[in-house]
Structures are given as structure tokens and as C-alpha cells.
Amino acid sequence: MKYSDFYHLPVKPDGACFFNAISGIFHLESKMKKVKGKTITYKIDSKLWDKEAMKLRQRCVKWLQNNLNYVIKEIGTNIESEINEDLQHNNSIKDKTLDGYFDYMKKVKGFAGQIEIYAISEIFQRNVRTFIDKNGTLSNVGLGYEIVPKDIMNDIYIYHNLGTVGNAKGFHHFEILFPKKKAIIVSKSIYMRKNTKSVKSISKKKKTTRKLSKKLSLRKTKSKKRKNNRRMIRNVTPIRKRKYII
């Protein structure tokens, strides 16, 4: 896939970048009616964005807590073992227990990773695919999870900023990748819907105008008949009364 085939939208390099990116993608999908042609407008209130990201975070943590025995495809290990392994290498989490991990992930700046990708993918039944840009092509960095067949219209795409792009140098974080094809297709479908509605309205108007024209024509014909009858009556000479012998 080409990097130029996607909209790359920046996300703040804070601990909430993953959930901000996912919630931002969902926001884009819900506001696609504003897309026209090949341009895309991405405007969301920062407070609303923070709230949606926090809701998504809480839902993700809840799923992890309730699915510790979930076996990850192609790896064979479960969520609990993955968390325990992460706790050994994650210096940001002081409490090296499951509860300590969940308490950390509930915080606004608790940065997410592969474990949370598993949860998001399962919750929404969508592939999560993460890429970096290599000379104009998107290259997989090993992060992500696929549970359904690949579909550009359904997959969630994330850009893994290695700290070399934008103003956040030195900070590894997630950002938004949104397929341009998706935006164009959705905008076209909306345009077609508008056209069909207009066609329906035009057809309705035509029907009403036809009905009115028929009524008017009937009225005209009736009025003509009346006028003709009156003329006929005027032109006819009165017949004299005759006496009949039986």
C-alpha cells in the first residue's frame, strides 16, 4: 500500500495517543457526510475527543479483565501471560501485578500497546493494522491483530510515529491513517443518495403535475362541451307544434 493513499492525521504524543487515534478514526467514520470529493475535514472538539478516548480506554480495560483466558491467535498464549510478560519489561508500572497493570491502564497517560490492540480488535471485530512510512510505502512494524479477512473499508489503520515525524521528535506514538479511497467511496454513496432523493422528488412532482394537467384538461373539455351545447341550442330553430291524428 502507498502512503499517499491515506490521510495521515497527527495525534498528541502523550500516553493517550493510542485511544485518541482509535476514537479519532471512529469520529471520522461517523462524520463522513461532511466529506466532499477528495478533501477531508477533520474537526473535533478537544474535550469531546478526550471523553471518547477515555470511554474507549475503560471499555478496553474491562474487556481485558474479563478475558484473561483469551487465547491469542497464531501465538497460543493468553492475555494473562501477555500482561505478566509486559510487566517484567515495563518500567512505567511500579505494581507488578494484574491489578497494578489495570490501574495503570485506567489512567489518562497510561500508554497502550499490543495487548490493548488485541482487545480493540476483538471488541469491534475489526483488524488493527499498524504501519510506518518507508520511501512512500507503508511497512508493517509487527504491531496489530487480524481476526477477519482484510478489508480496506473495515480495517483500522494506525501510523506508528517513531519520533522522527512532526513536532514530537523522540516520542514513539500512534497516529491516524485514514484511507482516501474510503472517504471518496462514502462521499460518492452519499452523493448518489442525494441524487436518488432528488429523482424521487422530481418524479413525485411530475406525477402531481400530470394529475393537475389531467384535471385541467377535463375541466377544459367539459367547459368546451358546455359552450358547444349552448351554441347548438342557440342555432337550432324552434319546432312548431304539430297535431297528430291517431
PDB file of N, CA and C in Angstrom, residues 1 20 32 61 95 97 102 110 125 143 150 160 169 188 198 222 227:
ATOM      1  N   MET A   1       0.836  -1.203   0.000  1.00  0.00           N
ATOM      2  CA  MET A   1       0.000   0.000   0.000  1.00  0.00           C
ATOM      3  C   MET A   1       0.870   1.252   0.000  1.00  0.00           C
ATOM      4  N   ASN A  20      -6.686   7.904  21.551  1.00  0.00           N
ATOM      5  CA  ASN A  20      -7.049   9.095  20.784  1.00  0.00           C
ATOM      6  C   ASN A  20      -7.105   8.785  19.289  1.00  0.00           C
ATOM      7  N   MET A  32     -18.558  11.182   8.122  1.00  0.00           N
ATOM      8  CA  MET A  32     -18.181  11.130   6.714  1.00  0.00           C
ATOM      9  C   MET A  32     -19.134  11.895   5.807  1.00  0.00           C
ATOM     10  N   VAL A  61     -10.030  -1.846  29.007  1.00  0.00           N
ATOM     11  CA  VAL A  61      -9.551  -2.437  30.276  1.00  0.00           C
ATOM     12  C   VAL A  61     -10.554  -3.448  30.805  1.00  0.00           C
ATOM     13  N   ASP A  95       3.644  -1.342  40.266  1.00  0.00           N
ATOM     14  CA  ASP A  95       2.987  -2.510  40.857  1.00  0.00           C
ATOM     15  C   ASP A  95       2.966  -3.647  39.829  1.00  0.00           C
ATOM     16  N   THR A  97       1.670  -6.427  39.307  1.00  0.00           N
ATOM     17  CA  THR A  97       0.568  -7.391  39.422  1.00  0.00           C
ATOM     18  C   THR A  97      -0.475  -7.071  38.355  1.00  0.00           C
ATOM     19  N   PHE A 102      -3.835  -3.012  35.407  1.00  0.00           N
ATOM     20  CA  PHE A 102      -5.136  -2.436  35.070  1.00  0.00           C
ATOM     21  C   PHE A 102      -5.293  -1.033  35.642  1.00  0.00           C
ATOM     22  N   GLY A 110      -1.662   6.438  30.687  1.00  0.00           N
ATOM     23  CA  GLY A 110      -1.143   5.075  30.644  1.00  0.00           C
ATOM     24  C   GLY A 110      -1.067   4.607  29.205  1.00  0.00           C
ATOM     25  N   GLN A 125     -14.489  -6.338  16.426  1.00  0.00           N
ATOM     26  CA  GLN A 125     -14.394  -7.341  15.350  1.00  0.00           C
ATOM     27  C   GLN A 125     -13.839  -6.732  14.068  1.00  0.00           C
ATOM     28  N   LEU A 143       3.257  -4.699  14.879  1.00  0.00           N
ATOM     29  CA  LEU A 143       2.113  -4.472  15.770  1.00  0.00           C
ATOM     30  C   LEU A 143       0.818  -4.634  14.993  1.00  0.00           C
ATOM     31  N   LYS A 150      -8.938  -9.282   5.417  1.00  0.00           N
ATOM     32  CA  LYS A 150      -8.530  -7.900   5.202  1.00  0.00           C
ATOM     33  C   LYS A 150      -9.544  -7.159   4.331  1.00  0.00           C
ATOM     34  N   HIS A 160       2.524   4.348  13.117  1.00  0.00           N
ATOM     35  CA  HIS A 160       3.434   4.284  14.267  1.00  0.00           C
ATOM     36  C   HIS A 160       4.551   5.310  14.067  1.00  0.00           C
ATOM     37  N   LYS A 169       9.510  14.855  18.160  1.00  0.00           N
ATOM     38  CA  LYS A 169      10.718  14.070  17.929  1.00  0.00           C
ATOM     39  C   LYS A 169      11.162  13.393  19.221  1.00  0.00           C
ATOM     40  N   LYS A 188     -19.221   9.472  -2.440  1.00  0.00           N
ATOM     41  CA  LYS A 188     -19.962   9.156  -3.662  1.00  0.00           C
ATOM     42  C   LYS A 188     -21.301   8.517  -3.343  1.00  0.00           C
ATOM     43  N   SER A 198     -33.526  13.275  -5.061  1.00  0.00           N
ATOM     44  CA  SER A 198     -33.980  14.337  -5.963  1.00  0.00           C
ATOM     45  C   SER A 198     -34.800  13.764  -7.108  1.00  0.00           C
ATOM     46  N   LYS A 222     -64.847  19.788 -20.601  1.00  0.00           N
ATOM     47  CA  LYS A 222     -66.219  19.947 -20.113  1.00  0.00           C
ATOM     48  C   LYS A 222     -66.761  21.330 -20.435  1.00  0.00           C
ATOM     49  N   LYS A 227     -70.037  24.917 -23.812  1.00  0.00           N
ATOM     50  CA  LYS A 227     -70.122  26.053 -24.737  1.00  0.00           C
ATOM     51  C   LYS A 227     -70.705  25.617 -26.075  1.00  0.00           C
TER      52      LYS A 227
END
